[in-house]
Coordinates of C-alpha atoms and ligand atoms in Angstrom, one line a residue:
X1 CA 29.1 -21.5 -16.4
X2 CA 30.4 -24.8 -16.4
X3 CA 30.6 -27.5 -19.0
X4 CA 31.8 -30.9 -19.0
X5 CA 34.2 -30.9 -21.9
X6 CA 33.3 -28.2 -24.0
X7 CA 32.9 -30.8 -27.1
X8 CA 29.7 -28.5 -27.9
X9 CA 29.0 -25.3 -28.8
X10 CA 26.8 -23.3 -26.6
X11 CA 26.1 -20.4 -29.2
X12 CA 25.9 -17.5 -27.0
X13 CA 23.6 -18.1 -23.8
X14 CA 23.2 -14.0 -23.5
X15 CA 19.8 -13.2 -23.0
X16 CA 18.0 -9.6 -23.1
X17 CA 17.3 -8.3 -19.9
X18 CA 14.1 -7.7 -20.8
X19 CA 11.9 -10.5 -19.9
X20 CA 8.6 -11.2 -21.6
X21 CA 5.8 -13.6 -20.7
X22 CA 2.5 -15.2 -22.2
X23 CA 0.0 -15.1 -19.1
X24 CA 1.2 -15.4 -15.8
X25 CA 2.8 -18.8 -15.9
X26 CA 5.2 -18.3 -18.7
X27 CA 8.3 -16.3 -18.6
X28 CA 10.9 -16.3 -21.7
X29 CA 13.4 -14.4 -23.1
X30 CA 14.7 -14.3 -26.2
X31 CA 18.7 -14.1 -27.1
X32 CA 20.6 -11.0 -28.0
X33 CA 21.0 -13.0 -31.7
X34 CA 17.3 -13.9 -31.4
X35 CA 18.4 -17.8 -32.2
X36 CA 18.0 -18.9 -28.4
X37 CA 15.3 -19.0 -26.0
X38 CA 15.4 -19.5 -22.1
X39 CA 11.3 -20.5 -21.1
X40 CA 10.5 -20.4 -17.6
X41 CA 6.8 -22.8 -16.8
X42 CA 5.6 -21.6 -13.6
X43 CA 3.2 -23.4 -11.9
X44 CA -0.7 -22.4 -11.6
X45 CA 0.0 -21.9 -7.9
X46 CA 3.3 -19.8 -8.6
X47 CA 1.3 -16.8 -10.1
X48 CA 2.9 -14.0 -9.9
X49 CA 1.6 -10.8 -9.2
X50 CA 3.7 -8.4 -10.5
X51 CA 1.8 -5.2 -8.9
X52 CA 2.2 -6.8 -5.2
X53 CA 5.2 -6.5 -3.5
X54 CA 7.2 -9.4 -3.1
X55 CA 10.4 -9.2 -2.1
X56 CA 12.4 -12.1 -2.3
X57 CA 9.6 -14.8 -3.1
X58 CA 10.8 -17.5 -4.7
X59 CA 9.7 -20.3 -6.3
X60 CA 11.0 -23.8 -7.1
X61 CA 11.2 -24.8 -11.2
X62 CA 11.9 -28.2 -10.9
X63 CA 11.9 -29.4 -14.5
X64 CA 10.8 -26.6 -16.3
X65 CA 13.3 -24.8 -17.4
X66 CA 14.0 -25.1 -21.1
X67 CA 16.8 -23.8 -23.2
X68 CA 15.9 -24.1 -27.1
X69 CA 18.0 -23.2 -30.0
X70 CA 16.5 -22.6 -33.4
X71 CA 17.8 -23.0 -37.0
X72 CA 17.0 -19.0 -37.7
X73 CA 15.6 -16.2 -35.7
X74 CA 12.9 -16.6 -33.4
X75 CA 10.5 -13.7 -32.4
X76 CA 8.1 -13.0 -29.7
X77 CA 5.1 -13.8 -32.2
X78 CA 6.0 -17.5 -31.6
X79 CA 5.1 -17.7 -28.2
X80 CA 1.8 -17.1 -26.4
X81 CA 0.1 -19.7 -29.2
X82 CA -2.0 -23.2 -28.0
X83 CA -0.1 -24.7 -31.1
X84 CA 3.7 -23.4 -31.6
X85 CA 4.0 -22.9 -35.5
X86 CA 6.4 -25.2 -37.5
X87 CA 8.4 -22.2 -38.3
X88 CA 11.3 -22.0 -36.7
X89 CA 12.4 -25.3 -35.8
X90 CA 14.3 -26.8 -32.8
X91 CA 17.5 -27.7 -33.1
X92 CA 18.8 -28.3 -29.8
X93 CA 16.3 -28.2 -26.6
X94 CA 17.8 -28.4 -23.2
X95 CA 15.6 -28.8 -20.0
X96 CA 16.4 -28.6 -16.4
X97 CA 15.7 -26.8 -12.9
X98 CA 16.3 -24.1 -11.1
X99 CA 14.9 -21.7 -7.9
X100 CA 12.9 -18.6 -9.3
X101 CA 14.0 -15.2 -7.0
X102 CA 11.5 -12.6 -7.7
X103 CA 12.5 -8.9 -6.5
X104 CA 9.8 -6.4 -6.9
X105 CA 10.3 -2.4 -7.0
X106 CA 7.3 -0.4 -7.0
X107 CA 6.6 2.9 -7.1
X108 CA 3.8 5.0 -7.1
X109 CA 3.1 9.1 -8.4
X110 CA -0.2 10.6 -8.7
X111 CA 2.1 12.7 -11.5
X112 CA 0.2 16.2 -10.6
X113 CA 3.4 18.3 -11.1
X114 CA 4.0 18.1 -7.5
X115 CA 7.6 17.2 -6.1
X116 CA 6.2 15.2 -3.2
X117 CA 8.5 12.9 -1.0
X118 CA 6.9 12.5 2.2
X119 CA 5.0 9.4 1.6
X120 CA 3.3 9.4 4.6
X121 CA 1.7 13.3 4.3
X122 CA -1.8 13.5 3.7
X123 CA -2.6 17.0 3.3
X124 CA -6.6 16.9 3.5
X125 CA -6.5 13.5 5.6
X126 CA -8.6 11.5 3.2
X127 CA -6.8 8.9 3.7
X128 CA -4.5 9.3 0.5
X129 CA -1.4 10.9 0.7
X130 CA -0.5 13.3 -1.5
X131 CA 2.2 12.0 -3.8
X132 CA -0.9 9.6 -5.1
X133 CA -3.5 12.1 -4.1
X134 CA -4.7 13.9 -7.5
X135 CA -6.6 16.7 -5.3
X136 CA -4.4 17.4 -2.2
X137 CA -6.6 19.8 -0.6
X138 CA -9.9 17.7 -1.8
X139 CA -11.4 21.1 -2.8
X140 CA -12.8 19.4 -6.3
X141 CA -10.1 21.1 -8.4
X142 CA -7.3 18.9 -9.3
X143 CA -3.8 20.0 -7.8
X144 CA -2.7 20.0 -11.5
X145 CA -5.0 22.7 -12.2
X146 CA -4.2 24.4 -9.0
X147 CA -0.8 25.2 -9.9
X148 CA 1.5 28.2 -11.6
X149 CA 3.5 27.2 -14.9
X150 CA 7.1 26.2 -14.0
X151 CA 8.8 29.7 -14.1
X152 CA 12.5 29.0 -12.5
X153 CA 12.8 26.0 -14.8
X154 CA 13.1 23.0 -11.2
X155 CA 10.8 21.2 -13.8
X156 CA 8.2 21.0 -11.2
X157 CA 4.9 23.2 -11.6
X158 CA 5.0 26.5 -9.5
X159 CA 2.9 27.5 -6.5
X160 CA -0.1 29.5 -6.8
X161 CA -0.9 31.4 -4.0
X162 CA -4.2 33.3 -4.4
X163 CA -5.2 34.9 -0.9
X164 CA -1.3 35.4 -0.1
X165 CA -2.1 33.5 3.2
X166 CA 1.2 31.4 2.9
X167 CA -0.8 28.1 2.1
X168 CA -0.5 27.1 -1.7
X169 CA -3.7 27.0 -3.7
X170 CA -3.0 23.3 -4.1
X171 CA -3.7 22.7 -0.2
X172 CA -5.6 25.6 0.5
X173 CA -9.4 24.5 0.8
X174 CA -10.1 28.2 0.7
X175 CA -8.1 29.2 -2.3
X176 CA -9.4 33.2 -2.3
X177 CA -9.9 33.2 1.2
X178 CA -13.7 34.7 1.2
X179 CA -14.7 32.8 4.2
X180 CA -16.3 30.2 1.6
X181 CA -15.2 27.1 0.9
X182 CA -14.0 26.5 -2.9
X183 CA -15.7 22.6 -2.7
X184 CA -19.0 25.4 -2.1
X185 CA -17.9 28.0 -4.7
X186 CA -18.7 28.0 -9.0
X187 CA -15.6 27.3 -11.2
X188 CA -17.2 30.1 -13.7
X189 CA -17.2 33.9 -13.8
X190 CA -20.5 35.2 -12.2
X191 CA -20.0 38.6 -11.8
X192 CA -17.8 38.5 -15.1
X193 CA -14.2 40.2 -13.7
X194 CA -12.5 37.8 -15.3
X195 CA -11.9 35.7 -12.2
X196 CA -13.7 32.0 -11.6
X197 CA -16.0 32.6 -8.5
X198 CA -13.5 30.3 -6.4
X199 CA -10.5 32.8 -7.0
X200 CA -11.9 35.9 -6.6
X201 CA -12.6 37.4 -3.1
X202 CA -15.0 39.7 -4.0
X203 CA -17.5 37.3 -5.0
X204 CA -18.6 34.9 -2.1
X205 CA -21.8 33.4 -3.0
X206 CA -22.1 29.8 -1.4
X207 CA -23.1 27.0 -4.1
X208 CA -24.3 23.2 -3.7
X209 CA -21.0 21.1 -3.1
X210 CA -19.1 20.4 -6.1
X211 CA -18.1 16.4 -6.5
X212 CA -14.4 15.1 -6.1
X213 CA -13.6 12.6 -8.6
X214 CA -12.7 9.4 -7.5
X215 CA -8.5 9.4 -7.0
X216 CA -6.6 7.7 -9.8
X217 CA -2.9 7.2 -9.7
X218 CA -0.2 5.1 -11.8
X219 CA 2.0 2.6 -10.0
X220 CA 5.1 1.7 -12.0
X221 CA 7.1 -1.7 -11.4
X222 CA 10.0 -3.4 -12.2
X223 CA 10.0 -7.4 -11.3
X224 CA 13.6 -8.9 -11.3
X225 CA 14.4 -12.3 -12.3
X226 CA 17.2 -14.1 -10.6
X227 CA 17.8 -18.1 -11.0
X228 CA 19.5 -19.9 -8.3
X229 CA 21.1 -23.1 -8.9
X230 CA 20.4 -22.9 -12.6
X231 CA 21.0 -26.2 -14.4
X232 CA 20.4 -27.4 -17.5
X233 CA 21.4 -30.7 -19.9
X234 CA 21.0 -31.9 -23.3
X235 CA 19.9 -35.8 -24.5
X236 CA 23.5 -35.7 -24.9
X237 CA 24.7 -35.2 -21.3
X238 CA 26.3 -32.0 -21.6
X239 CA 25.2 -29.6 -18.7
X240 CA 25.4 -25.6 -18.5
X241 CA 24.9 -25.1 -14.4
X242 CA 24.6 -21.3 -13.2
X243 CA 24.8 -20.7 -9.0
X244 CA 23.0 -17.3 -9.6
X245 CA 22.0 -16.6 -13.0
X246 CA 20.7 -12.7 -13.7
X247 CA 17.2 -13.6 -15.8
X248 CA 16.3 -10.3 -16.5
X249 CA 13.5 -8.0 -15.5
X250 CA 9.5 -6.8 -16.5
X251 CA 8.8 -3.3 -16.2
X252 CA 5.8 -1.7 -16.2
X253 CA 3.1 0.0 -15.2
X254 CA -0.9 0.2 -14.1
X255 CA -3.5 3.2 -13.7
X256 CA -4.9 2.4 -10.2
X257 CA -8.2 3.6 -9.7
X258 CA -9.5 3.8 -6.1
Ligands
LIG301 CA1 -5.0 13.2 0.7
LIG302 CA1 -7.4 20.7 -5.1
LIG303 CA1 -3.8 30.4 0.0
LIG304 CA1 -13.3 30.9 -1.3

């Protein structure tokens, strides 16, 4: 940071680095001492859409930037309103410009209790792979269900193995290997051994298809926040100027539903 003569006190300019935002258009974050606020006023055609990747896209804040200081401590309640309350006041305000860097991270997980790392293997080819596939096998029994409890303590879920044919019941679209399809075979106990119809070989009796829900997965992001060429001045000429200033990041996350 650079000032002119340092005849004025910039009281801390150290910002969370968690960013928060009213809409889409309006990024702030408030100060570790909750006294200062940096506000970001992107334009309606700046959107940013923080589920699609966009790596590096950058956008151009010329004049609004604002740097406010208030007389006590400010809270997140104060934003987001048409009409900003009276309480606190201003008592310095500091506008200027800067280029918005946007670096999104994304990633995706079905979170079935499957390690899965290929992210291009599509077990049943439906189209989906499997770390975001909640059925692998698309058999109409979730993988989640399909697997053992986690008995050498990886913390991942255990393979089930039902017919012993060396494919896990979690890809196997025959689990009990009966010649009939589990999709075609009950999830209840027919001939009441204690085994569901699907599992248990010595019941193959071939039913109406059973539906597979529609896939569901959770995509988690983080959205980083860089601004280039930061600078900023007061009614008094004083300027703070920045070449690469570290705004802070948004994380979060979205149930996608296909
Ligand atoms: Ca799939
Ligand atoms: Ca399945
Ligand atoms: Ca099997
Ligand atoms: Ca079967």
């Amino acid at each position: 940071m650079s000032c002119d003569d340092g005849d004025f006190d910039v009281p801390s300019f150290v910002f969370s680095s968690n960013v928060q935002k009213c809409g889409d258009l309006i990024l702030y974050n408030i100060s570790d001492d909750s006294k200062e606020v940096l506000i970001l006023n992107l334009a309606e055609n700046d959107t940013i859409f923080f589920i699609t990747p966009q790596v590096n896209a950058s956008f151009p804040l010329t004049n609004k930037i604002s740097y406010r200081v208030f007389n006590t401590n400010v809270s997140s309640s104060y934003f987001c309103q048409d009409i900003p309350p009276v309480s606190p006041s201003i008592i310095e305000e500091w506008n200027g410009s800067g280029t918005l860097i946007v670096n999104n991270t994304i990633n995706s997980d079905d979170n079935d209790g499957v390690q899965e790392l290929d992210l291009e293997l599509d077990s049943d080819l439906d189209g989906i792979p499997d770390y975001i596939d909640k059925d692998d096998d698309n058999d109409g029994i979730l993988t989640t269900n399909e697997l053992d409890l986690d008995n050498d303590g990886d913390n991942f879920l255990d393979f089930l193995d039902t017919d012993g044919d060396g494919i896990p019941n979690h890809l196997d679209s025959d689990d009990d290997g009966d010649g009939i399809l589990t999709i075609y075979e009950k999830r209840t106990d027919s001939n009441a051994n204690d085994i569901v119809d699907y599992l248990d070989p010595s019941f193959a009796v071939t039913q109406a298809a059973f539906l597979v829900e529609p896939n569901q997965y959770t995509t988690y992001y983080t959205t980083t926040f860089t601004i280039n060429n930061l600078s900023l001045s007061n009614n008094n000429g004083n300027v703070i100027n920045y070449d690469n200033y570290e705004y802070g990041a948004i994380t979060g996350e979205q149930i996608i539903k296909e």
